PDB file of C-alpha atoms and ligand atoms in Angstrom:
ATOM      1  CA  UNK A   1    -111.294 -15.166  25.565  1.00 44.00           C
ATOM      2  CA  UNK A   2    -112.453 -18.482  24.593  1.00 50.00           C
ATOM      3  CA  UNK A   3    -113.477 -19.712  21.096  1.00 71.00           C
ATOM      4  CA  UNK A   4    -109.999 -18.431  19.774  1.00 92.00           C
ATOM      5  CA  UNK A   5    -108.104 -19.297  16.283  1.00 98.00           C
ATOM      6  CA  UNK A   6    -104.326 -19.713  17.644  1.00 98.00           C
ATOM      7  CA  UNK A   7    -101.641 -19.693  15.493  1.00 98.00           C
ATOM      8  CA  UNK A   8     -98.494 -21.165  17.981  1.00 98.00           C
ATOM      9  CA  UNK A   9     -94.952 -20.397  16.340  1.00 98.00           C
ATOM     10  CA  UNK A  10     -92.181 -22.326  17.705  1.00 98.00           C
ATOM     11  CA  UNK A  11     -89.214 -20.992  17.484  1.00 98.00           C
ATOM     12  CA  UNK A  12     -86.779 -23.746  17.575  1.00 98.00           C
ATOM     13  CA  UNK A  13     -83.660 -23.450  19.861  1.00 98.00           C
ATOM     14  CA  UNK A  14     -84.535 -20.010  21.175  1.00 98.00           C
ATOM     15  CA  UNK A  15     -83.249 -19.807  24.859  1.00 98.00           C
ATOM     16  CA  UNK A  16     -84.531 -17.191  27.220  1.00 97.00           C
ATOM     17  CA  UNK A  17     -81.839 -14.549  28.022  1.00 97.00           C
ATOM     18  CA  UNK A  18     -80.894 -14.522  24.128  1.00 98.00           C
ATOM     19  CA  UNK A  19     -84.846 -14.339  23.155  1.00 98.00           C
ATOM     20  CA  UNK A  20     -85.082 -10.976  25.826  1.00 97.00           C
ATOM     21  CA  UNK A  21     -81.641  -9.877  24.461  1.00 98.00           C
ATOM     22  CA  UNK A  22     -82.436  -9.743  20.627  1.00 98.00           C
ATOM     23  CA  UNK A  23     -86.026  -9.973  19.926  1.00 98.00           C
ATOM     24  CA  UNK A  24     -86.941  -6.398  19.878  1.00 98.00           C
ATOM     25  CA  UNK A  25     -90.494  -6.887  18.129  1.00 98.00           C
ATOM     26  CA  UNK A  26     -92.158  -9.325  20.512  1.00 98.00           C
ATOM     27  CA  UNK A  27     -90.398  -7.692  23.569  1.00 98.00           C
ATOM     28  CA  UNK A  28     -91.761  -4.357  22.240  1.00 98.00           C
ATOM     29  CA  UNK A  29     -95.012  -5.891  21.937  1.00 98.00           C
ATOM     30  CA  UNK A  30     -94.893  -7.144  25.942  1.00 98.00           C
ATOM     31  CA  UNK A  31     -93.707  -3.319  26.560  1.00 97.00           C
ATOM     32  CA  UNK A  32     -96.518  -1.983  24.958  1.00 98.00           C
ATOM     33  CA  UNK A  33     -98.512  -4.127  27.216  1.00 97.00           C
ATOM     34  CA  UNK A  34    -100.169  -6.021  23.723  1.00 98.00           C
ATOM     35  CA  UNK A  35     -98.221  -9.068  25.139  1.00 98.00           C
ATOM     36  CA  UNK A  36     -97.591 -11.158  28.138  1.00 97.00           C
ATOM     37  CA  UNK A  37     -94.290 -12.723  28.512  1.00 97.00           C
ATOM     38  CA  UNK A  38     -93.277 -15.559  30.947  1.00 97.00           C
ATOM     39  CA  UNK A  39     -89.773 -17.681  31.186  1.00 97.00           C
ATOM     40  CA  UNK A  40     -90.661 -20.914  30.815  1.00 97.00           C
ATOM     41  CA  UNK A  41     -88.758 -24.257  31.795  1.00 97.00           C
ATOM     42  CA  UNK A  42     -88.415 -26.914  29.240  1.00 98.00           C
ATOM     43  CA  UNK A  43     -89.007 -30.834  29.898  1.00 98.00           C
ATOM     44  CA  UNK A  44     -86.043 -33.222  29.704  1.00 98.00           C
ATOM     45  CA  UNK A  45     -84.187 -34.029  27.670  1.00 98.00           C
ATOM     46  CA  UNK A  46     -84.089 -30.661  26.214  1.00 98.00           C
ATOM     47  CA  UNK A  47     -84.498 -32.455  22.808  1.00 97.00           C
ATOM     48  CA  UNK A  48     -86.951 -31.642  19.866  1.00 96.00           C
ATOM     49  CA  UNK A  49     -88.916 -34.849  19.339  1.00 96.00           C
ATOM     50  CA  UNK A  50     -89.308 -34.821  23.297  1.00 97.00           C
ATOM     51  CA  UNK A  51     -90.151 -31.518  23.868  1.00 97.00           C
ATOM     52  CA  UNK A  52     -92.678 -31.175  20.574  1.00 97.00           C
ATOM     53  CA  UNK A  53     -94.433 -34.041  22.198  1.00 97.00           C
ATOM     54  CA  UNK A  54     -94.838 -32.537  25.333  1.00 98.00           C
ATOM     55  CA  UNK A  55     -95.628 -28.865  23.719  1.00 98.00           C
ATOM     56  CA  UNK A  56     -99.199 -31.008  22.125  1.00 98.00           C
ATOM     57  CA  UNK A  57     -99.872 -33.529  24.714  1.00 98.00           C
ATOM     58  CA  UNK A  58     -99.210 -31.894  27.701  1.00 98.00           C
ATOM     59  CA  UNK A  59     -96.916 -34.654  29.088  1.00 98.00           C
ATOM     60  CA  UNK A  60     -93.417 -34.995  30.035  1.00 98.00           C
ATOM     61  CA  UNK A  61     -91.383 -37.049  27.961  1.00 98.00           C
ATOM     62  CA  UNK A  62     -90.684 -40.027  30.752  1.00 98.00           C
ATOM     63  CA  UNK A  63     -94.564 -40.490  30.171  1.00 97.00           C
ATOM     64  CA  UNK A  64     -95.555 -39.793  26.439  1.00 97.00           C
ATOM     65  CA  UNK A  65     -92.265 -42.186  25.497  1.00 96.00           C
ATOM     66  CA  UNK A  66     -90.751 -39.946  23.010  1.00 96.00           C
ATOM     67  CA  UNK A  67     -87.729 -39.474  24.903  1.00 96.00           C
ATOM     68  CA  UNK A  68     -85.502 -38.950  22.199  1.00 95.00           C
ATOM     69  CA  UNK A  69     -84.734 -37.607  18.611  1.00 92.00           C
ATOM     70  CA  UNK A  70     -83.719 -41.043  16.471  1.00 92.00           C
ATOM     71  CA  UNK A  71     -87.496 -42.812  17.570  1.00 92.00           C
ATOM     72  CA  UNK A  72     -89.675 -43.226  14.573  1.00 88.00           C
ATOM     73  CA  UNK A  73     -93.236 -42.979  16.222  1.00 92.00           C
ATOM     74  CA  UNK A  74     -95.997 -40.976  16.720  1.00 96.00           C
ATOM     75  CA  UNK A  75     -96.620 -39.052  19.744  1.00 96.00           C
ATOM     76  CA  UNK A  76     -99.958 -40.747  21.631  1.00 96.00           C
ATOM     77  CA  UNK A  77    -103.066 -38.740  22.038  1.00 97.00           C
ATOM     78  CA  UNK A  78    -104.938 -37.063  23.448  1.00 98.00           C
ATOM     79  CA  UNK A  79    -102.898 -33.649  22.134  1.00 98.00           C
ATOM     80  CA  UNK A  80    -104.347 -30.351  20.599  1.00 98.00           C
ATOM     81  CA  UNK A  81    -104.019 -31.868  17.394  1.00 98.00           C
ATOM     82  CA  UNK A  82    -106.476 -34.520  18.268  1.00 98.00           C
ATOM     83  CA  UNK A  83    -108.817 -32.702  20.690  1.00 98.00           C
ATOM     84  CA  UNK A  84    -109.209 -30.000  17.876  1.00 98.00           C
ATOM     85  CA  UNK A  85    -110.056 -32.567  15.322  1.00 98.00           C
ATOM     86  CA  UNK A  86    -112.324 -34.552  17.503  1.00 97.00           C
ATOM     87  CA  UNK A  87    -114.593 -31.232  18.030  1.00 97.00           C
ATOM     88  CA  UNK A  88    -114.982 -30.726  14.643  1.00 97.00           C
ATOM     89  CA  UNK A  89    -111.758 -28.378  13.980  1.00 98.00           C
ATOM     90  CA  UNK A  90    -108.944 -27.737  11.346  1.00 98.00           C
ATOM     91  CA  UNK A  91    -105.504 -27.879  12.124  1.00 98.00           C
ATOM     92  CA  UNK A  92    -102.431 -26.920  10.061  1.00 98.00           C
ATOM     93  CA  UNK A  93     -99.079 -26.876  10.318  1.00 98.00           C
ATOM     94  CA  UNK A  94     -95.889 -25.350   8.985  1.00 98.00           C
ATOM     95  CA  UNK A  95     -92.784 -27.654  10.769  1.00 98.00           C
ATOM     96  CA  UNK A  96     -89.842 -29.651  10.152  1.00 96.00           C
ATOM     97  CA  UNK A  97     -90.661 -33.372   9.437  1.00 95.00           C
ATOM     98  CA  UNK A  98     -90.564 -34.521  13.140  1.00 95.00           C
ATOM     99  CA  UNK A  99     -94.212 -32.718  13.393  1.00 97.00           C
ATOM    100  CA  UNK A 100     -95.333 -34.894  10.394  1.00 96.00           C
ATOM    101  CA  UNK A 101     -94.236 -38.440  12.282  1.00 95.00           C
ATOM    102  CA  UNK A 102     -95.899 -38.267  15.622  1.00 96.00           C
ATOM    103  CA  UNK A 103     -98.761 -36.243  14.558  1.00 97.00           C
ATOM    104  CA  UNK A 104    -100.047 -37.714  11.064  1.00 95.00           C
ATOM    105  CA  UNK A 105     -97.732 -40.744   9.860  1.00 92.00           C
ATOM    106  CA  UNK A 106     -94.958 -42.860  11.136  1.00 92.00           C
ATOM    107  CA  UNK A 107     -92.452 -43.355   9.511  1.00 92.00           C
ATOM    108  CA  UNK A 108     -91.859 -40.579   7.371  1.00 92.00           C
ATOM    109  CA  UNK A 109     -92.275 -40.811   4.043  1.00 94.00           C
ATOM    110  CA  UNK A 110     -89.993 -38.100   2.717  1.00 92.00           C
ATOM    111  CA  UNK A 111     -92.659 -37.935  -0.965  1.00 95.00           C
ATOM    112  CA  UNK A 112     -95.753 -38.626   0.597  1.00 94.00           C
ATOM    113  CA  UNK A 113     -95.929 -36.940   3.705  1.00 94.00           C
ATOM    114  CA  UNK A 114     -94.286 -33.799   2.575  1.00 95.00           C
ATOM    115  CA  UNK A 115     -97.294 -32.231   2.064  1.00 96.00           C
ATOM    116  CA  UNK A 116    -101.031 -32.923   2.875  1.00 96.00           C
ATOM    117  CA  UNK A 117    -103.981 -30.872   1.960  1.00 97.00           C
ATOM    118  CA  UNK A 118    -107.696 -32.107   3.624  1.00 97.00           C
ATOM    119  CA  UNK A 119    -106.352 -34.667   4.732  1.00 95.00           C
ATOM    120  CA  UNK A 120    -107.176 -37.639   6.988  1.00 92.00           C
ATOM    121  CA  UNK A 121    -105.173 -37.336   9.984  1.00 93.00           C
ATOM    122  CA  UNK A 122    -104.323 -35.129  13.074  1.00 98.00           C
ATOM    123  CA  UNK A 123    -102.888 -32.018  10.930  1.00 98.00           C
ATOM    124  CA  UNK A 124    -105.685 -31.462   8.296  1.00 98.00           C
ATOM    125  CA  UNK A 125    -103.456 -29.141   6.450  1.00 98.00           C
ATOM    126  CA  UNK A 126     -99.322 -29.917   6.361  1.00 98.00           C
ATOM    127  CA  UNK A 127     -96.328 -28.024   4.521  1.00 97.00           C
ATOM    128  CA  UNK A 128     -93.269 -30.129   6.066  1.00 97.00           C
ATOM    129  CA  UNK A 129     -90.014 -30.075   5.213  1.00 95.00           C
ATOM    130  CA  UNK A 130     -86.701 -31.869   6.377  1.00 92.00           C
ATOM    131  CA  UNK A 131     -83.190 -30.759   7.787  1.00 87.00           C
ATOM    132  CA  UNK A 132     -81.160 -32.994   5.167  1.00 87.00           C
ATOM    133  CA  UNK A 133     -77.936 -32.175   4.178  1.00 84.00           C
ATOM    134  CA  UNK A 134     -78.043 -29.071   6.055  1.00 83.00           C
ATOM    135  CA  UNK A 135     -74.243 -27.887   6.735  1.00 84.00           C
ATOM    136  CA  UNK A 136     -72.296 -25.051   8.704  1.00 84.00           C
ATOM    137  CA  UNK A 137     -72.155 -23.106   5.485  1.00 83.00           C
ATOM    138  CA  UNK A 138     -75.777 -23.979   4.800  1.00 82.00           C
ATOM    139  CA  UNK A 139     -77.852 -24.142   7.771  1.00 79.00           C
ATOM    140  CA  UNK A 140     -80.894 -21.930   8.108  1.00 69.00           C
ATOM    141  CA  UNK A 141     -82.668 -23.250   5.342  1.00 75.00           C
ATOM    142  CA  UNK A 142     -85.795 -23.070   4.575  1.00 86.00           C
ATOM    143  CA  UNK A 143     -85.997 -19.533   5.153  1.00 91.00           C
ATOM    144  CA  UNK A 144     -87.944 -18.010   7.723  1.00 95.00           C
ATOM    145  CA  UNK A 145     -89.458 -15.338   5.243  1.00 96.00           C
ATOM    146  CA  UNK A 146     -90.595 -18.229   3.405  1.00 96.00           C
ATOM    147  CA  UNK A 147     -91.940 -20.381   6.388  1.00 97.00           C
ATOM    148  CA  UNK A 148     -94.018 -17.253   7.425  1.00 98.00           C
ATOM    149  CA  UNK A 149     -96.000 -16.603   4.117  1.00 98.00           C
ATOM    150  CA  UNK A 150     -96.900 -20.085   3.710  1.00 98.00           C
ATOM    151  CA  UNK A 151     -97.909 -19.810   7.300  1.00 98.00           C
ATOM    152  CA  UNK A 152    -100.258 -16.608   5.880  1.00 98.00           C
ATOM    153  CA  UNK A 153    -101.207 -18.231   2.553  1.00 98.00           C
ATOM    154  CA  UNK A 154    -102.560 -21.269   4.668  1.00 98.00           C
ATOM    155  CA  UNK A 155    -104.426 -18.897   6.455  1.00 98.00           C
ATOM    156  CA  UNK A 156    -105.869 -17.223   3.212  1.00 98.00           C
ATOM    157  CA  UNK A 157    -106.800 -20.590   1.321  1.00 97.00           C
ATOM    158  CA  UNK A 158    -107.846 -22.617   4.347  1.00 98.00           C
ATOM    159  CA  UNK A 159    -108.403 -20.733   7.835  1.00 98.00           C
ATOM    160  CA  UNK A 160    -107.107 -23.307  10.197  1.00 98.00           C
ATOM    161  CA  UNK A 161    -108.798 -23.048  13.793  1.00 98.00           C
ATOM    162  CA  UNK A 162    -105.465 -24.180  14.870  1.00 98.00           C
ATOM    163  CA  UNK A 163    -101.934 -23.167  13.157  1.00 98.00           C
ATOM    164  CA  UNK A 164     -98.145 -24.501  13.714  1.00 98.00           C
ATOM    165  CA  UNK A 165     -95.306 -22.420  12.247  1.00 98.00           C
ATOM    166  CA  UNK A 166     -91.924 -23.880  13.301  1.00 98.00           C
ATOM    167  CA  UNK A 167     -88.826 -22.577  12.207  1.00 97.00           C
ATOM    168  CA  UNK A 168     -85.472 -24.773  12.598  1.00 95.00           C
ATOM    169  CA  UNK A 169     -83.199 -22.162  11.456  1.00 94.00           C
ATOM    170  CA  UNK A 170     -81.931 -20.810  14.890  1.00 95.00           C
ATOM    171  CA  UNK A 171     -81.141 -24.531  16.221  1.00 96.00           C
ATOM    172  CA  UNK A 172     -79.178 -25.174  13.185  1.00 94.00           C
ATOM    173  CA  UNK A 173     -76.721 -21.939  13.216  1.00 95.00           C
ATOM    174  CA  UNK A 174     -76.855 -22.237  16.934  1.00 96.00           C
ATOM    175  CA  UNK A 175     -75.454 -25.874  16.443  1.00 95.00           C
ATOM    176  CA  UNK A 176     -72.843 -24.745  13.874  1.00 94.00           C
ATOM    177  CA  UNK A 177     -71.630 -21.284  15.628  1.00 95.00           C
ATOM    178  CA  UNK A 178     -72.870 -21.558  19.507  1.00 97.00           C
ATOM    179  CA  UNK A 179     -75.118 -19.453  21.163  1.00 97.00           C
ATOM    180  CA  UNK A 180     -71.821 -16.915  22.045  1.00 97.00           C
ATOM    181  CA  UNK A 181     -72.178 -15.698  18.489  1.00 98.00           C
ATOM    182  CA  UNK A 182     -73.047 -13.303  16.021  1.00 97.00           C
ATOM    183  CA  UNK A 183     -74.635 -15.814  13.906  1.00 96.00           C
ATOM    184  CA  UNK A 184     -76.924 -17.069  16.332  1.00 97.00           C
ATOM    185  CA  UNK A 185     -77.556 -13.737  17.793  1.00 97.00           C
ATOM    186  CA  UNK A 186     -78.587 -12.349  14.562  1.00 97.00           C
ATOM    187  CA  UNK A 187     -80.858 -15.642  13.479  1.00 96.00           C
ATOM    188  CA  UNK A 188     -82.554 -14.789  16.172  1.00 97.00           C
ATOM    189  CA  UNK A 189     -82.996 -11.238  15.265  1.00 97.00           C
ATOM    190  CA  UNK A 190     -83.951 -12.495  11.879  1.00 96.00           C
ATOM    191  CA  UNK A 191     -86.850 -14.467  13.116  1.00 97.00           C
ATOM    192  CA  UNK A 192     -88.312 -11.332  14.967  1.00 98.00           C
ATOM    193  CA  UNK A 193     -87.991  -9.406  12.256  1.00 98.00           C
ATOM    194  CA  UNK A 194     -90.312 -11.614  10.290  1.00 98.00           C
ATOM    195  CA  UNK A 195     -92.492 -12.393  12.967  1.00 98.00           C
ATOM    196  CA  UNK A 196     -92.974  -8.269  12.864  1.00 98.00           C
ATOM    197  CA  UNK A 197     -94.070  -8.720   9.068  1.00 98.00           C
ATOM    198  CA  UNK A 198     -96.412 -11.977   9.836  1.00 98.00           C
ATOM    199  CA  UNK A 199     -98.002 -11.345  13.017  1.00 98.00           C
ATOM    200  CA  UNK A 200     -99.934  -8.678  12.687  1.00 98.00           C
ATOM    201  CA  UNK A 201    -101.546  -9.887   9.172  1.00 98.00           C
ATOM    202  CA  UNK A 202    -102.474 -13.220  11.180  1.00 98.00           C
ATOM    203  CA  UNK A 203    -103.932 -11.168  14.233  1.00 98.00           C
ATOM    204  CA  UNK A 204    -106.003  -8.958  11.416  1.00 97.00           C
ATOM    205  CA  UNK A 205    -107.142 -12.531  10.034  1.00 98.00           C
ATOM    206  CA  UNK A 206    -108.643 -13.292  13.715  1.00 97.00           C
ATOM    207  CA  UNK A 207    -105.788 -15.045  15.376  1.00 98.00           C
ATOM    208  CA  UNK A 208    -104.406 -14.943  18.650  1.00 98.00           C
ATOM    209  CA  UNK A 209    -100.821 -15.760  18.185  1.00 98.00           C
ATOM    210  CA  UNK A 210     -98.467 -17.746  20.638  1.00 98.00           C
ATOM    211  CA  UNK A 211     -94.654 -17.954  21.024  1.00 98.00           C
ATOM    212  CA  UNK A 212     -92.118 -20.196  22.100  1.00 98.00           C
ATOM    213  CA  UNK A 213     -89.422 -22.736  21.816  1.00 98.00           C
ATOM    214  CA  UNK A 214     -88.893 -26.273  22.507  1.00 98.00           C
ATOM    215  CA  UNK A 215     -85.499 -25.999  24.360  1.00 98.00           C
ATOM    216  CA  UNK A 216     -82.190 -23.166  24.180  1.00 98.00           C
ATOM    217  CA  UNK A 217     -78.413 -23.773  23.686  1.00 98.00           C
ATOM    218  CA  UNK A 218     -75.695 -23.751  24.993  1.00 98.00           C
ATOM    219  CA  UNK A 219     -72.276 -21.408  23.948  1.00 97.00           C
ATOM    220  CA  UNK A 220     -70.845 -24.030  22.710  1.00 97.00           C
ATOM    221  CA  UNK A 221     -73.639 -25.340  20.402  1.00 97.00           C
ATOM    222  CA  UNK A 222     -75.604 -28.221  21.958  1.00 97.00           C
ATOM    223  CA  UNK A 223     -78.544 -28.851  23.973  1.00 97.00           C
ATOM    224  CA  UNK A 224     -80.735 -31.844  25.314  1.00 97.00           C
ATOM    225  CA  UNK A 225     -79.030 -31.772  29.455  1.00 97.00           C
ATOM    226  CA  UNK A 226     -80.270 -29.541  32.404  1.00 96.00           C
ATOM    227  CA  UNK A 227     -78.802 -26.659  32.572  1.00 95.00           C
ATOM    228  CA  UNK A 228     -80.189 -23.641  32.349  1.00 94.00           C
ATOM    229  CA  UNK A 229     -79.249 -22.166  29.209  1.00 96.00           C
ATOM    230  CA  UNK A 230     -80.676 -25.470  27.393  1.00 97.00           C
ATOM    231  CA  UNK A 231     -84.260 -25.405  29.746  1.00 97.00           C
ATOM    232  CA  UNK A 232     -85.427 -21.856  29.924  1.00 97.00           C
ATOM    233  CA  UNK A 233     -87.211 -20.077  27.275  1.00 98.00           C
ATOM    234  CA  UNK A 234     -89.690 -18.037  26.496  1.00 98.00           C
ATOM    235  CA  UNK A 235     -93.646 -18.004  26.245  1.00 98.00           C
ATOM    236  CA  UNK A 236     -95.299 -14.899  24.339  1.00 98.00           C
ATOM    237  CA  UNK A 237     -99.447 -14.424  24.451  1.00 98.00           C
ATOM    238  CA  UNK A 238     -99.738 -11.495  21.803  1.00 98.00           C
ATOM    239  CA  UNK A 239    -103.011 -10.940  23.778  1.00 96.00           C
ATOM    240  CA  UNK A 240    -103.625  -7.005  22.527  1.00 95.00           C
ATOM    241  CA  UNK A 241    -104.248  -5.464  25.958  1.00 94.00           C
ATOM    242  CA  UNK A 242    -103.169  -6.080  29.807  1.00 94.00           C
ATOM    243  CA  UNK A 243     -99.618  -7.521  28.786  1.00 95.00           C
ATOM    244  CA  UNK A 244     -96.154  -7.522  30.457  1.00 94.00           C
ATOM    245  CA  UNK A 245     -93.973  -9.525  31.976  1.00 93.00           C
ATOM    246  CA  UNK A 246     -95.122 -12.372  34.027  1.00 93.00           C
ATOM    247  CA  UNK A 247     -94.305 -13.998  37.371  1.00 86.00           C
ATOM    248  CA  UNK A 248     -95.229 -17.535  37.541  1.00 81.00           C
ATOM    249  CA  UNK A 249     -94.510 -17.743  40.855  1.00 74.00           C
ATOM    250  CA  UNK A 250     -93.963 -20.952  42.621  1.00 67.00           C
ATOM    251  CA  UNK A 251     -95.926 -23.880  41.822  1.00 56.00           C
ATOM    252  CA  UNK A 252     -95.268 -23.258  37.919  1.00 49.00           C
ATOM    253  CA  UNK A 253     -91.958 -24.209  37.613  1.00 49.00           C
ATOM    254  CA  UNK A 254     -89.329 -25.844  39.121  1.00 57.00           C
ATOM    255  CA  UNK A 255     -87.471 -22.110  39.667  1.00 73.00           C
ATOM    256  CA  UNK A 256     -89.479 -19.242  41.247  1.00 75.00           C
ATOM    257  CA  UNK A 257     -91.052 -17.009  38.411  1.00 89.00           C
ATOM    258  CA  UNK A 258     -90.892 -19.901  35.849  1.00 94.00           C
ATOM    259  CA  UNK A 259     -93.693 -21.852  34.382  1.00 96.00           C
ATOM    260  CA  UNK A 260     -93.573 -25.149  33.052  1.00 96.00           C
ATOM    261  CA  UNK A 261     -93.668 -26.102  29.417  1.00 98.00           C
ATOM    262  CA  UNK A 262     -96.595 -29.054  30.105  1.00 98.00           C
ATOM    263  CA  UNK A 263     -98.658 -25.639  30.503  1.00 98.00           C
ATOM    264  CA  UNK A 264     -99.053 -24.744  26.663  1.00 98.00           C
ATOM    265  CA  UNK A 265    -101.088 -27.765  25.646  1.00 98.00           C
ATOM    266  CA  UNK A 266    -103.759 -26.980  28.122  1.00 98.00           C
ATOM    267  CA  UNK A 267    -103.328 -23.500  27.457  1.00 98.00           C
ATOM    268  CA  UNK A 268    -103.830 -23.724  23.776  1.00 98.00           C
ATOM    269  CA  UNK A 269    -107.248 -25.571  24.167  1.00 98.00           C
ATOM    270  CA  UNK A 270    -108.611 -23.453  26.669  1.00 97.00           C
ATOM    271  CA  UNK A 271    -108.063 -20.271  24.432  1.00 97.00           C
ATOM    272  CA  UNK A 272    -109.371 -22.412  21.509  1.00 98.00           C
ATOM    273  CA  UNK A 273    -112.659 -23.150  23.968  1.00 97.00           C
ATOM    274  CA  UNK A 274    -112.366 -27.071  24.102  1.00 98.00           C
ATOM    275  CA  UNK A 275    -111.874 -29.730  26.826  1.00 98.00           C
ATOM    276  CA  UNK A 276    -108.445 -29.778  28.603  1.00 98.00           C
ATOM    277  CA  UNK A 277    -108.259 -33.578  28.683  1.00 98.00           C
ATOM    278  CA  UNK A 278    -107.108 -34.807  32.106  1.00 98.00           C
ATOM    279  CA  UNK A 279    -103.981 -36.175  30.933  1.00 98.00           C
ATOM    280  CA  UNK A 280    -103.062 -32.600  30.651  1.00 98.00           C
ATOM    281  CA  UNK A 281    -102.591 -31.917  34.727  1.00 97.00           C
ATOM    282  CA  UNK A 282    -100.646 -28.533  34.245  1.00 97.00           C
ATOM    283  CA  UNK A 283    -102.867 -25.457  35.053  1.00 96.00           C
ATOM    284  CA  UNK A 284    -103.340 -23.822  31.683  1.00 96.00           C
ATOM    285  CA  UNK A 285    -101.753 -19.586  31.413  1.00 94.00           C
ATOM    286  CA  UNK A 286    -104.965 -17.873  29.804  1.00 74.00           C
TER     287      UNK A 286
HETATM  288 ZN1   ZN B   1     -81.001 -28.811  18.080  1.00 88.49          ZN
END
């Protein structure tokens, strides 16, 4: 349906078989046939900075520049931040700080940009917050409870047409424990959980809500190569009706089955009803 508020959570560090494995809320959802589910192959590096990029713009990372984590610059446009805003739109966001530098201000400033309210540039409406000082007995901060209801109390005070909830909290115990553990396993678990509190108050608000990650992990706790375990996640379109699980088949991806991640850009706008700029060359999954 076109003309859609989207809320898009991205769930940071969530890799595909674990995501199937643990998250019993969405995957009841795609059972229920309320959701569609595809796996979905990340872009390289399986970074953050370079796969956010490419999640807005539409662009692999080897052409939007932002090609790794320590650049301090913002990602170029056209993305859905920009298109939205250009037609008129709100945007919002919830998201770690990397979200704030290439999509309203670069370089960070840790007072300023920490929070912006009607504001001038691509995200009209911004809670950010950083990863500092985060350690291995301290690393899923800020809470994903927390990141939800401002998520919702956006939604009450401002009604975004478009809405980014990220949550960080999965990459960081997945860094400090591997994705071979409980702790990972049950962040994950965590996030679904709250996702089964927020979702369905942001679908009764009029949103279609979208799922996914930038990038998985490996057992041993990193990510940013090829292999499998760091490329494939999933995509979730809590749709209502005709769900289920997916097959991309074989142009999507580079795998049979898979799609690629330069699809959600163009799928985003074309839910939202506005122009899929032709930068964005991936055929959109709505
Ligand atoms: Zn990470």
């Amino acid at each position: 349906m076109a003309g859609r508020k989207i809320v898009l959570v991205m769930i940071d560090a969530l890799g595909w078989v674990p995501a199937r494995a643990q998250c019993g809320y969405l995957m009841g959802l795609v059972e229920a046939g309320q959701a569609r589910l595809w796996r979905m192959r990340s872009v390289l590096p399986s970074l953050s900075m370079p796969a956010y990029a490419s999640l807005h713009t539409g662009r692999p990372p080897a052409e939007h520049g932002r090609v790794s984590n320590d650049l301090e610059a913002m990602a170029p446009s056209p993305h859905v931040f920009s298109v939205a805003r250009a037609a008129g739109l709100t945007t919002a966001a919830v998201a770690e700080r990397l979200y704030a530098l290439l999509f309203n201000a670069a370089p960070f400033d840790p007072v300023e940009h920490l929070e912006v309210t009607d504001g001038p540039g691509h995200v009209t409406h911004g809670r950010f917050y950083t990863d500092v000082r985060h350690t291995r007995f301290n690393p899923h901060v800020p809470g994903d409870h927390d990141l939800c209801n401002t998520a919702s109390l956006l939604i009450r005070r401002h009604v975004p047409d478009y809405l980014l909830v990220h949550s960080t909290a999965i990459d960081s115990v997945g860094h400090a424990f591997g994705a071979d553990s409980f702790e990972y396993r049950h962040q994950i678990w965590n996030i679904d959980n709250e996702l089964a509190l927020a979702v369905p108050v942001w679908r009764a608000a009029g949103y279609r809500v979208l799922v996914t990650s930038d990038h998985g992990m490996s057992a041993e706790g990193r990510h940013g190569g090829a292999e499998d375990g760091m490329r494939t996640v999933p995509f979730w379109d809590i749709c209502g009706q005709d769900g289920g699980e997916q097959d991309g088949g074989e142009a999507g991806g580079e795998q049979a089955g898979e799609v690629s991640q330069l699809a959600v850009a163009p799928t985003i706008l074309k839910l939202m009803g506005l122009p899929i700029p032709a930068t964005m060359r991936e055929a959109p999954l709505a």
